[in-house]
PDB file of C-alpha atoms in Angstrom:
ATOM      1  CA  UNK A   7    -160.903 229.056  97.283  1.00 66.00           C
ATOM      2  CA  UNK A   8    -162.903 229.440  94.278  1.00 83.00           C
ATOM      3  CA  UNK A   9    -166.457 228.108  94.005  1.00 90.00           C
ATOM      4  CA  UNK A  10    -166.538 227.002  90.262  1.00 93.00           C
ATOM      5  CA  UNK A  11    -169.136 224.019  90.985  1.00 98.00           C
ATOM      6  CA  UNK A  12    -172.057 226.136  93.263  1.00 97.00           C
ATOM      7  CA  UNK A  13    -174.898 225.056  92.295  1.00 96.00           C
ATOM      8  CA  UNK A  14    -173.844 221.547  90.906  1.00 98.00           C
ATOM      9  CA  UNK A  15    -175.036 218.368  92.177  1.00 98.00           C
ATOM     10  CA  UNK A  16    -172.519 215.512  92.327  1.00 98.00           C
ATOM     11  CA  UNK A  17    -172.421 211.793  92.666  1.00 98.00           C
ATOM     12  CA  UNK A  18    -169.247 209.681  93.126  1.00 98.00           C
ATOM     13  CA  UNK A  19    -169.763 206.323  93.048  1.00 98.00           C
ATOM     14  CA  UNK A  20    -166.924 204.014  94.436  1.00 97.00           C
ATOM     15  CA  UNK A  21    -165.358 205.669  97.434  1.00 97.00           C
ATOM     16  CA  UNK A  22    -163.913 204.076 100.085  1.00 94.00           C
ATOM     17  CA  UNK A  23    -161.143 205.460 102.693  1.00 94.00           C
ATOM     18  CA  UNK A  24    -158.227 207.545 100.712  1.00 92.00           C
ATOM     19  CA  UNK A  25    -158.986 206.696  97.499  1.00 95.00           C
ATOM     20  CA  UNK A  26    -159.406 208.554  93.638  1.00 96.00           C
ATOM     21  CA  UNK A  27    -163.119 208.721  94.747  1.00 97.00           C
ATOM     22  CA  UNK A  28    -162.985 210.448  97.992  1.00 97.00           C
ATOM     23  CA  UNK A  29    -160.492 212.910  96.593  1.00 97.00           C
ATOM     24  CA  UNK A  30    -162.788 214.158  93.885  1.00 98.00           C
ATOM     25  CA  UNK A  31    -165.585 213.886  96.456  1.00 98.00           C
ATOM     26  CA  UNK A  32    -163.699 216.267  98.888  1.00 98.00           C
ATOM     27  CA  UNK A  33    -162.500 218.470  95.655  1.00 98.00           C
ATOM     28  CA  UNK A  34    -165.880 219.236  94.627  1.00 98.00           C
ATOM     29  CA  UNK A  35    -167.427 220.014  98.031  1.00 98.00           C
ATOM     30  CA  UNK A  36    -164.452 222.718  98.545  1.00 97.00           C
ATOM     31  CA  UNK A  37    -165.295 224.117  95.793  1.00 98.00           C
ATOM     32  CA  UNK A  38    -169.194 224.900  96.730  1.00 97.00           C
ATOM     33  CA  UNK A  39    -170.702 221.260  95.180  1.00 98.00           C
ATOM     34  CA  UNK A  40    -173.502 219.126  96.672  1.00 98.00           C
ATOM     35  CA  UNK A  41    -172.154 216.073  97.169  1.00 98.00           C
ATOM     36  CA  UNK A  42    -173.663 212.048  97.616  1.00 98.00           C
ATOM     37  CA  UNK A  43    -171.524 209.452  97.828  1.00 98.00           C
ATOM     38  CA  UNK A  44    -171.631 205.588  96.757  1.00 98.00           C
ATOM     39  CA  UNK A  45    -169.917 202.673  97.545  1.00 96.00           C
ATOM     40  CA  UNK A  46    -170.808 198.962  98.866  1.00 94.00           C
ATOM     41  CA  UNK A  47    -169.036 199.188 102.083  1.00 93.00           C
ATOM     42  CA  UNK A  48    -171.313 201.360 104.303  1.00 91.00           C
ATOM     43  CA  UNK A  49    -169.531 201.712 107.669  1.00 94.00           C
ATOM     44  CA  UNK A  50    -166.452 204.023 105.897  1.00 95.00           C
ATOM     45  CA  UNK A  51    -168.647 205.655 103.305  1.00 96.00           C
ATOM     46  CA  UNK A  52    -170.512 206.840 106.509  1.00 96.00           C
ATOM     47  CA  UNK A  53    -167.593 208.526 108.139  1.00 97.00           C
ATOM     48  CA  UNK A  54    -165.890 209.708 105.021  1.00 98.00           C
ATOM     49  CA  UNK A  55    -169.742 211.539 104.239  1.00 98.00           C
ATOM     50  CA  UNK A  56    -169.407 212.999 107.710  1.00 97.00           C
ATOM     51  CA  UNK A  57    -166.081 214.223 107.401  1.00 97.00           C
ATOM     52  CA  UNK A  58    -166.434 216.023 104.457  1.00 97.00           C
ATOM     53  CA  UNK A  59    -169.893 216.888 104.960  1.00 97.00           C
ATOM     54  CA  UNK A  60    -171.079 214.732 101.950  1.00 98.00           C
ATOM     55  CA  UNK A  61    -174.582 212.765 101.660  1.00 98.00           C
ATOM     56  CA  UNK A  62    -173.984 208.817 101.118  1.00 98.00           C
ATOM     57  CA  UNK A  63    -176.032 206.097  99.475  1.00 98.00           C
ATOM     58  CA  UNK A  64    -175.008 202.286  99.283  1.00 97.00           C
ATOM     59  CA  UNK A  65    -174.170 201.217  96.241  1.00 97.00           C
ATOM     60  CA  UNK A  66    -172.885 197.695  93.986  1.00 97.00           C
ATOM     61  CA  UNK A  67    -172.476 198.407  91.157  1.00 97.00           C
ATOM     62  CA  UNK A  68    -172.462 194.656  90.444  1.00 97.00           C
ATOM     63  CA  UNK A  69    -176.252 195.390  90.579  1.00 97.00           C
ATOM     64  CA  UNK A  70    -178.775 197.030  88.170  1.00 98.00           C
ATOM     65  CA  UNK A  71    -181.737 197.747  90.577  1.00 98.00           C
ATOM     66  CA  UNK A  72    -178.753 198.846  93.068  1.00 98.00           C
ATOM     67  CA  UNK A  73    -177.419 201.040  90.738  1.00 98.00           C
ATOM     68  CA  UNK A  74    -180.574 202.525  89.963  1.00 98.00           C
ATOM     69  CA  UNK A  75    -182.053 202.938  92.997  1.00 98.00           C
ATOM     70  CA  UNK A  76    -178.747 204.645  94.152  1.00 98.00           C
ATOM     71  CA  UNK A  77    -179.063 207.003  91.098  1.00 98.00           C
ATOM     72  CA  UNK A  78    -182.689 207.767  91.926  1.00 98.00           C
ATOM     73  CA  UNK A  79    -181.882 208.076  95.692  1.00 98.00           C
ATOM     74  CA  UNK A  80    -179.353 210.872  95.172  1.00 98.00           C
ATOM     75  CA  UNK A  81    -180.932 212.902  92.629  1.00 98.00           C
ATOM     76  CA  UNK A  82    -183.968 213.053  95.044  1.00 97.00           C
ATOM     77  CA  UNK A  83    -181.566 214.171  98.015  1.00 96.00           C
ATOM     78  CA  UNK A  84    -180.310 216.825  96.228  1.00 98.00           C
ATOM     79  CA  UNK A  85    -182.835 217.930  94.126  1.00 97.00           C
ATOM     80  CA  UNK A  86    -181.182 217.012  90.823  1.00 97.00           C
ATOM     81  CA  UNK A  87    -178.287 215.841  89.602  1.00 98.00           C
ATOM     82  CA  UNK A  88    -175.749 216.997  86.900  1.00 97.00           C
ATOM     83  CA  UNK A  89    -172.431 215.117  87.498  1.00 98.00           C
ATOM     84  CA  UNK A  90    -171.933 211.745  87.856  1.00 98.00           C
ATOM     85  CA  UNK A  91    -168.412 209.826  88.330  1.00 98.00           C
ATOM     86  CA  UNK A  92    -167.658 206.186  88.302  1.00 98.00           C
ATOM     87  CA  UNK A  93    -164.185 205.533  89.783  1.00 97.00           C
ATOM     88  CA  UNK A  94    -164.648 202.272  90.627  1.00 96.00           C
ATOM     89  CA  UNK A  95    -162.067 199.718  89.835  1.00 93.00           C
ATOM     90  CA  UNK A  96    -160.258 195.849  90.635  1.00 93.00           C
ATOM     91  CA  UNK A  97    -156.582 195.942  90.014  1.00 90.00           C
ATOM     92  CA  UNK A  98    -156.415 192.152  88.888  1.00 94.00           C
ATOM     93  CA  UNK A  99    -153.124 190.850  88.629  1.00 93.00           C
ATOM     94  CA  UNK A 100    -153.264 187.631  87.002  1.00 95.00           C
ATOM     95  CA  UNK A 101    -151.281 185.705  83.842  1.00 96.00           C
ATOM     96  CA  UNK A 102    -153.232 185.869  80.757  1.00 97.00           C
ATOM     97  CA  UNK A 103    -153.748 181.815  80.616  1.00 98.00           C
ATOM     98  CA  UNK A 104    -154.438 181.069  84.035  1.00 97.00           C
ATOM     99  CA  UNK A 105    -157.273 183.846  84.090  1.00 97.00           C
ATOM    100  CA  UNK A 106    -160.585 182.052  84.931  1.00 98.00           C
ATOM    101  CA  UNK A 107    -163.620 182.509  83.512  1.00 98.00           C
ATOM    102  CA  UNK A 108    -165.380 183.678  86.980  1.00 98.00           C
ATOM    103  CA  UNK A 109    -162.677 186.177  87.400  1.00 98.00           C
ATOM    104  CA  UNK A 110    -163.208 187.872  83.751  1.00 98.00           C
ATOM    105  CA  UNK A 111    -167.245 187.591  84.712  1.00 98.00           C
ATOM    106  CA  UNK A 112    -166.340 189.129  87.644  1.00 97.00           C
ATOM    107  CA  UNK A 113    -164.054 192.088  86.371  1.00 98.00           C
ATOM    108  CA  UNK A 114    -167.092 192.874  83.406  1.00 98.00           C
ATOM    109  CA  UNK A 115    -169.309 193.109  85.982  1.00 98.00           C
ATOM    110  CA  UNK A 116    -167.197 195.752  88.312  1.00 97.00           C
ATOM    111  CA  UNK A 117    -165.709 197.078  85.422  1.00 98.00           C
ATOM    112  CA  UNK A 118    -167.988 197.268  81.882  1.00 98.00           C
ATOM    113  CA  UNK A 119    -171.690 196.068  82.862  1.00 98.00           C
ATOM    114  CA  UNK A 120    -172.263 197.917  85.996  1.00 98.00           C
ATOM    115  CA  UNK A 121    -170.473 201.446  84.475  1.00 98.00           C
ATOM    116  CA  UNK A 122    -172.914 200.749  81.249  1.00 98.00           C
ATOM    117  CA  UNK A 123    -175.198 200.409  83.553  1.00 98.00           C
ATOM    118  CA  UNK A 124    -174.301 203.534  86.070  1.00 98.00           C
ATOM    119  CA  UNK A 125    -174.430 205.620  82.986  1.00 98.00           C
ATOM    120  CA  UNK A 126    -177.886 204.765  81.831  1.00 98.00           C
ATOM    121  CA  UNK A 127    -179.021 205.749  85.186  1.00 98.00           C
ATOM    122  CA  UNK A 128    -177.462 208.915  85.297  1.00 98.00           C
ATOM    123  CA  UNK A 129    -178.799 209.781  81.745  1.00 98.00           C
ATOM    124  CA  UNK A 130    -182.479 208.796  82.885  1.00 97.00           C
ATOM    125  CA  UNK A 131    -181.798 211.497  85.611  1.00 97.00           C
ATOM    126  CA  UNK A 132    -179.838 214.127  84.507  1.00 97.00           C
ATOM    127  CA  UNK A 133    -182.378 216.171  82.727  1.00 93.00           C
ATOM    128  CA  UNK A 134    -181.268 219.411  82.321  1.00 95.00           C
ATOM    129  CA  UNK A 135    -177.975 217.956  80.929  1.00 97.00           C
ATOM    130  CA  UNK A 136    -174.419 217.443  82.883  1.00 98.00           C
ATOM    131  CA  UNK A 137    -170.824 215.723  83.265  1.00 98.00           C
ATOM    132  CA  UNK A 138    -170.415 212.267  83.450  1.00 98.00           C
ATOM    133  CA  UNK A 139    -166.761 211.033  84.252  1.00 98.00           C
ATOM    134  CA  UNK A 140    -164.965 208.004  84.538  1.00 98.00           C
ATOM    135  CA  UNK A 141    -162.089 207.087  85.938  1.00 98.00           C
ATOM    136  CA  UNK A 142    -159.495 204.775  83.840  1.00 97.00           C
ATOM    137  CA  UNK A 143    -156.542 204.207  83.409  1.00 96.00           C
ATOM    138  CA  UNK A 144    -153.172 204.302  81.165  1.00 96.00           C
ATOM    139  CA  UNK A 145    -153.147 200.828  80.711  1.00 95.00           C
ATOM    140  CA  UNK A 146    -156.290 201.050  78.362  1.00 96.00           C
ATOM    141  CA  UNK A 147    -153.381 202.432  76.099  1.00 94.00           C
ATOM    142  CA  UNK A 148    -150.133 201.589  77.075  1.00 95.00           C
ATOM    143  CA  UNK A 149    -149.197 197.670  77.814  1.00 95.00           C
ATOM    144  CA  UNK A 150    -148.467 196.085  80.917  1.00 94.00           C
ATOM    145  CA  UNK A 151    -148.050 192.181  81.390  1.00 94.00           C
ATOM    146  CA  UNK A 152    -151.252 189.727  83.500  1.00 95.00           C
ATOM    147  CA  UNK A 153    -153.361 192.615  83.450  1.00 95.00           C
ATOM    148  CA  UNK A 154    -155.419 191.843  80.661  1.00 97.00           C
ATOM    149  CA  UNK A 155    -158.816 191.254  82.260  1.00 97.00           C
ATOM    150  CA  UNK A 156    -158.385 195.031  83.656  1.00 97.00           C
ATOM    151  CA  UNK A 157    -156.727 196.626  80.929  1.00 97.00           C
ATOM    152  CA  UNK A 158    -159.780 194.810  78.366  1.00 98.00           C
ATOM    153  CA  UNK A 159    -162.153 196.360  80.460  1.00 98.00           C
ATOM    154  CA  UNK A 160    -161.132 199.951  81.279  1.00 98.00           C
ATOM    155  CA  UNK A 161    -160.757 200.600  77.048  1.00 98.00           C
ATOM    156  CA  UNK A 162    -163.762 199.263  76.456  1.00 98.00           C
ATOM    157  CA  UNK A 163    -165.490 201.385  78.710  1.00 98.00           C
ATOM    158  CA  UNK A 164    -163.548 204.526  77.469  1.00 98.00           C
ATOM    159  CA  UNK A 165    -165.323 203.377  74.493  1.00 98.00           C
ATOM    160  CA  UNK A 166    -168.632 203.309  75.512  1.00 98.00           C
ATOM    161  CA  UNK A 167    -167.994 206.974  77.171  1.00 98.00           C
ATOM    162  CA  UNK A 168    -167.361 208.482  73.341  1.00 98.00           C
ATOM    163  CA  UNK A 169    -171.134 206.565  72.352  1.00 98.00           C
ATOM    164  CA  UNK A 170    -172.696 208.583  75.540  1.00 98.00           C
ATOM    165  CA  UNK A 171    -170.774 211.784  74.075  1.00 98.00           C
ATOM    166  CA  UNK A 172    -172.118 210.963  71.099  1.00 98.00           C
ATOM    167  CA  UNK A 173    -175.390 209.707  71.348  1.00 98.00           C
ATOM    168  CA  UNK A 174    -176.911 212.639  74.397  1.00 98.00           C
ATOM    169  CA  UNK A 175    -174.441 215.440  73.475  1.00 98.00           C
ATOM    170  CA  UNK A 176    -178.027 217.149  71.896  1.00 98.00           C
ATOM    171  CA  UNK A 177    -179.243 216.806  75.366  1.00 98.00           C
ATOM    172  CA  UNK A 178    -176.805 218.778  77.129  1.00 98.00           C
ATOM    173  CA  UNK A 179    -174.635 215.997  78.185  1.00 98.00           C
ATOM    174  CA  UNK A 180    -170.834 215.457  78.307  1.00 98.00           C
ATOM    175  CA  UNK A 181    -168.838 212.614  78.758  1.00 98.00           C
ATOM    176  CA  UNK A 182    -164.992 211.750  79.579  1.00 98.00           C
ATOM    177  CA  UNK A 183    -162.948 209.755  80.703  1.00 98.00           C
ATOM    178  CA  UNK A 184    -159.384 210.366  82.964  1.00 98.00           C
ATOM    179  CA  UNK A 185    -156.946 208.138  82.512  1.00 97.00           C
ATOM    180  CA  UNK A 186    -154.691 207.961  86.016  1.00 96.00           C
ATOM    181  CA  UNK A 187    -151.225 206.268  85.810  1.00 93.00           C
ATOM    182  CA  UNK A 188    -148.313 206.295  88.149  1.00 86.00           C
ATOM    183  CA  UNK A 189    -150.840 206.961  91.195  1.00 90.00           C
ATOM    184  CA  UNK A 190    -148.392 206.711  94.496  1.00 86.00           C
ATOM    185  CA  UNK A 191    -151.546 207.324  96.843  1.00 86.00           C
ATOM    186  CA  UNK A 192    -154.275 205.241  95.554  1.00 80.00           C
ATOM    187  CA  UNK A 193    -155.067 201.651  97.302  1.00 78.00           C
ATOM    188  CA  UNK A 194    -154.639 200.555  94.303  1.00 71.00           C
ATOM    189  CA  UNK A 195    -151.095 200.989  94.063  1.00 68.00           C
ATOM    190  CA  UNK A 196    -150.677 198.758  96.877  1.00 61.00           C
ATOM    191  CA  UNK A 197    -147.912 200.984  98.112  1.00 68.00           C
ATOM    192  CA  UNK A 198    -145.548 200.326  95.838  1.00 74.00           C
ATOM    193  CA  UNK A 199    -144.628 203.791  95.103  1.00 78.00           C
ATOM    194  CA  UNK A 200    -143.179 203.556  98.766  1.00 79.00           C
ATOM    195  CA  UNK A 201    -140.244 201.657  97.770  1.00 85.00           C
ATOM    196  CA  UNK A 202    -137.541 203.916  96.295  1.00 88.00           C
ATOM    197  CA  UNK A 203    -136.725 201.306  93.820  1.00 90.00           C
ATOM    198  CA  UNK A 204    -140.159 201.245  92.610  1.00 89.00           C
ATOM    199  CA  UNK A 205    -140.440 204.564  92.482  1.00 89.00           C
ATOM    200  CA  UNK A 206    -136.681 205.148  90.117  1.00 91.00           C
ATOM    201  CA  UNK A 207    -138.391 202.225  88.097  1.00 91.00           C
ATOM    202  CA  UNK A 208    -141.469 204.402  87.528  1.00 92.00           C
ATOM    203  CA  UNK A 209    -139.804 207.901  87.368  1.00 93.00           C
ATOM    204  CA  UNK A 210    -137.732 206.646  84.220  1.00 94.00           C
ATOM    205  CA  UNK A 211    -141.325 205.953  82.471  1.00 94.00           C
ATOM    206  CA  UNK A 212    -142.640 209.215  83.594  1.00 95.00           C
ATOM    207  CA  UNK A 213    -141.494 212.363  81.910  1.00 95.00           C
ATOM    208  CA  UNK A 214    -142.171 214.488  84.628  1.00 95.00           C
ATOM    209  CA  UNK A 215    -140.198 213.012  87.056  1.00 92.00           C
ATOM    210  CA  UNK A 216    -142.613 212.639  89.810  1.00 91.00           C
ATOM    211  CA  UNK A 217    -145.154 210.071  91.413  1.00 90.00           C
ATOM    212  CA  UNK A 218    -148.667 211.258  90.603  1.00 93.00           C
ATOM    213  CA  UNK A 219    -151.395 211.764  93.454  1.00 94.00           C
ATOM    214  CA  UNK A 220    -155.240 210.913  93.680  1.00 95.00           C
ATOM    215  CA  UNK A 221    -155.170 215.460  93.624  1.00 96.00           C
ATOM    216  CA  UNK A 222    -153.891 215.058  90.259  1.00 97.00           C
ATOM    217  CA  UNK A 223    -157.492 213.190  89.047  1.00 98.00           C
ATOM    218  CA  UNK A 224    -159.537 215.225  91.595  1.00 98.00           C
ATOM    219  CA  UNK A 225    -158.084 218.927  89.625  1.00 98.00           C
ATOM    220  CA  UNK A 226    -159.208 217.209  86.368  1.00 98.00           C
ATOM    221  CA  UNK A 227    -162.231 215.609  87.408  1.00 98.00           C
ATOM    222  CA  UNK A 228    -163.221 219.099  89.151  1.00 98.00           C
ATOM    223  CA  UNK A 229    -162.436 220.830  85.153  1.00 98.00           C
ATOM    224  CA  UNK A 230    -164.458 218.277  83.802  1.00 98.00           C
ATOM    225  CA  UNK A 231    -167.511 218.875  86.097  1.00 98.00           C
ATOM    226  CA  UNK A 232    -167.130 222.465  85.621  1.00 98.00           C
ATOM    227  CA  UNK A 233    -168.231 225.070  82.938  1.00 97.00           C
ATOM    228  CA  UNK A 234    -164.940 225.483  82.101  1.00 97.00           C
ATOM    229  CA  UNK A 235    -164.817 222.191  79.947  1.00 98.00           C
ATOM    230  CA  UNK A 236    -168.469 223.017  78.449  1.00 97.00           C
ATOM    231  CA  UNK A 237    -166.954 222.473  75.167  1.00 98.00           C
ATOM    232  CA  UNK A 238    -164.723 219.308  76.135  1.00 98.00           C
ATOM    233  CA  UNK A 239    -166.570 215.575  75.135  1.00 98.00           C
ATOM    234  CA  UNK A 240    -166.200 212.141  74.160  1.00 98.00           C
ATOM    235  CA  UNK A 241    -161.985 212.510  75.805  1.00 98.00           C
ATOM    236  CA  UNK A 242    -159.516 210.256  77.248  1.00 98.00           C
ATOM    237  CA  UNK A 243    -157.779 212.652  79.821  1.00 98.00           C
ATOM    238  CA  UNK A 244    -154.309 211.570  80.537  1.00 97.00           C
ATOM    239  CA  UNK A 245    -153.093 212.268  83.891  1.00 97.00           C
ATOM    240  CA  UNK A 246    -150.355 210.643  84.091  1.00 96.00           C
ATOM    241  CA  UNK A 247    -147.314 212.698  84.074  1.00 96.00           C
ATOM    242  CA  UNK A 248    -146.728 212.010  80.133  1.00 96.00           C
ATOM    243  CA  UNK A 249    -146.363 207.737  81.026  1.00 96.00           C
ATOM    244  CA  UNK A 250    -148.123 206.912  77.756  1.00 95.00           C
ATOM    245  CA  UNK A 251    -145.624 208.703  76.141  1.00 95.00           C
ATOM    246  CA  UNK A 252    -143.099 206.208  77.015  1.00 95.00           C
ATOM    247  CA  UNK A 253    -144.058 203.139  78.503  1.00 94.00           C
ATOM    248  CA  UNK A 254    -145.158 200.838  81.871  1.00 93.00           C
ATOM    249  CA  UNK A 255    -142.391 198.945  83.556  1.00 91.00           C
ATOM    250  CA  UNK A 256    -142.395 195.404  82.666  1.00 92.00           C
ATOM    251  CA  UNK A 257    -144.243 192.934  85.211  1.00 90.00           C
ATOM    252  CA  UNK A 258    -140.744 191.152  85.457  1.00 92.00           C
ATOM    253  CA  UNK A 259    -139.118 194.374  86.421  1.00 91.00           C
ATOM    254  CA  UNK A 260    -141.843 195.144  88.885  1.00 88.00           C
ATOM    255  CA  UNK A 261    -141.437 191.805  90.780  1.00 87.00           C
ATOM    256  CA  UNK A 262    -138.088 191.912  90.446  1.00 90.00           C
ATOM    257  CA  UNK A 263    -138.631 194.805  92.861  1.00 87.00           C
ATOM    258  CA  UNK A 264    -140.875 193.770  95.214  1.00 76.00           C
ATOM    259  CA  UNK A 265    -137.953 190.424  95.178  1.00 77.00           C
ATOM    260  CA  UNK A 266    -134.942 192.752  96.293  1.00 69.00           C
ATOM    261  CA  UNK A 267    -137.231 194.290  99.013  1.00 60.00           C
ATOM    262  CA  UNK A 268    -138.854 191.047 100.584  1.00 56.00           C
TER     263      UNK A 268
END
């Protein structure tokens, strides 16, 4: 295997067992990155960091001095630090007029506030330049029904990723976002994809006929982190099989699923 991050120093914030985190966590240690993770539950960030031979910090990203400290904490482990991801996320499901106000505090602060704020750490401590990366989604472009709160949230983040581009590309930094869709693997699919009638439901939606993985957003994270994208800033990265070409399922079609198989 090729080694095109040796030499770079990585921190993933938001992993937790088999998920879009610990995928790109495990992608860039294969391929010769040092590697902290970050996440608020500490038991399975512990063994996940052992198994793939990964530092860990604790991390809620809820919380500014957390964050912070987190940011500080790794860079000081590794001796630097030049990429940071945020691939944190809350898959709220929830109709438009019956969302509360503590759930859209709650989804700004796990999805808006604390990636603002994840970002202004990394920038205070990634001084020779470097890669920051977050991890969205399609529905920050393409529609889907009671999903509002996450959908708000995820675009306007993408849009505070093209102001980082923007506003520290004369410092050496880059910033991008990857927009995942149609992710069979990920928790946060609930396992869905599992059902073949979700999956033909999906498949017509997807122009490459097939169920994306979390691999999928660990290949284009590892690009992203890589000299290879050097000239590559302020992006949304679709990886999503070509989804927002076409469209998301409706939410009645989706329950109408989940109705035939309960």
């Amino acid at each position: 295997m090729d080694r095109r991050l040796d030499g770079k120093k990585a921190l993933v914030l938001g992993v937790a067992p088999q998920n879009i985190g610990a995928a790109i966590a495990r992608k860039f240690i294969d391929h010769g990155a040092e590697v902290v993770i970050a996440g608020r539950r500490e038991e399975p960030l512990r063994e996940i960091a052992e198994e793939i031979g990964a530092g860990w910090v604790g991390c809620d990203i809820t919380d500014e001095n957390s964050l912070n400290c987190a940011v500080a904490e790794s860079a000081a482990k590794m001796g630097g630090l030049n990429v940071g991801v945020n691939s944190t996320g809350w898959g709220l499901l929830k109709p438009f007029l019956e969302t509360d106000r503590s759930e859209l505090e709650q989804m700004a602060a796990l999805q808006f506030t604390g990636p603002f704020q994840f970002f202004q750490a990394l920038l205070r401590n990634m001084t020779d330049g470097g890669s920051i990366i977050q991890i969205s989604s399609v529905t920050a472009t393409i529609m889907f029904e009671d999903h509002a709160a996450y959908m708000g949230t995820k675009a306007g983040i993408d849009h505070v990723i093209r102001c980082v581009a923007n506003e520290f590309g004369h410092k050496g930094i880059r910033a991008n976002s990857i927009a995942a869709g149609g992710i069979a693997d990920a928790p946060m699919s609930g396992g869905g994809m599992a059902l073949p009638a979700m999956r033909d439901l999906y498949m017509r939606e997807i122009p490459l006929q097939r169920p994306g993985v979390a691999a999928d957003v660990a290949n284009a994270a590892l690009w992203l982190a890589s000299e290879e994208s050097d000239f590559v800033t302020g992006q949304t990265i679709h990886v999503s099989g070509g989804q927002t070409l076409r469209r998301n399922p409706s939410i009645a079609e989706v329950y109408a699923v989940f109705g035939e198989a309960g």
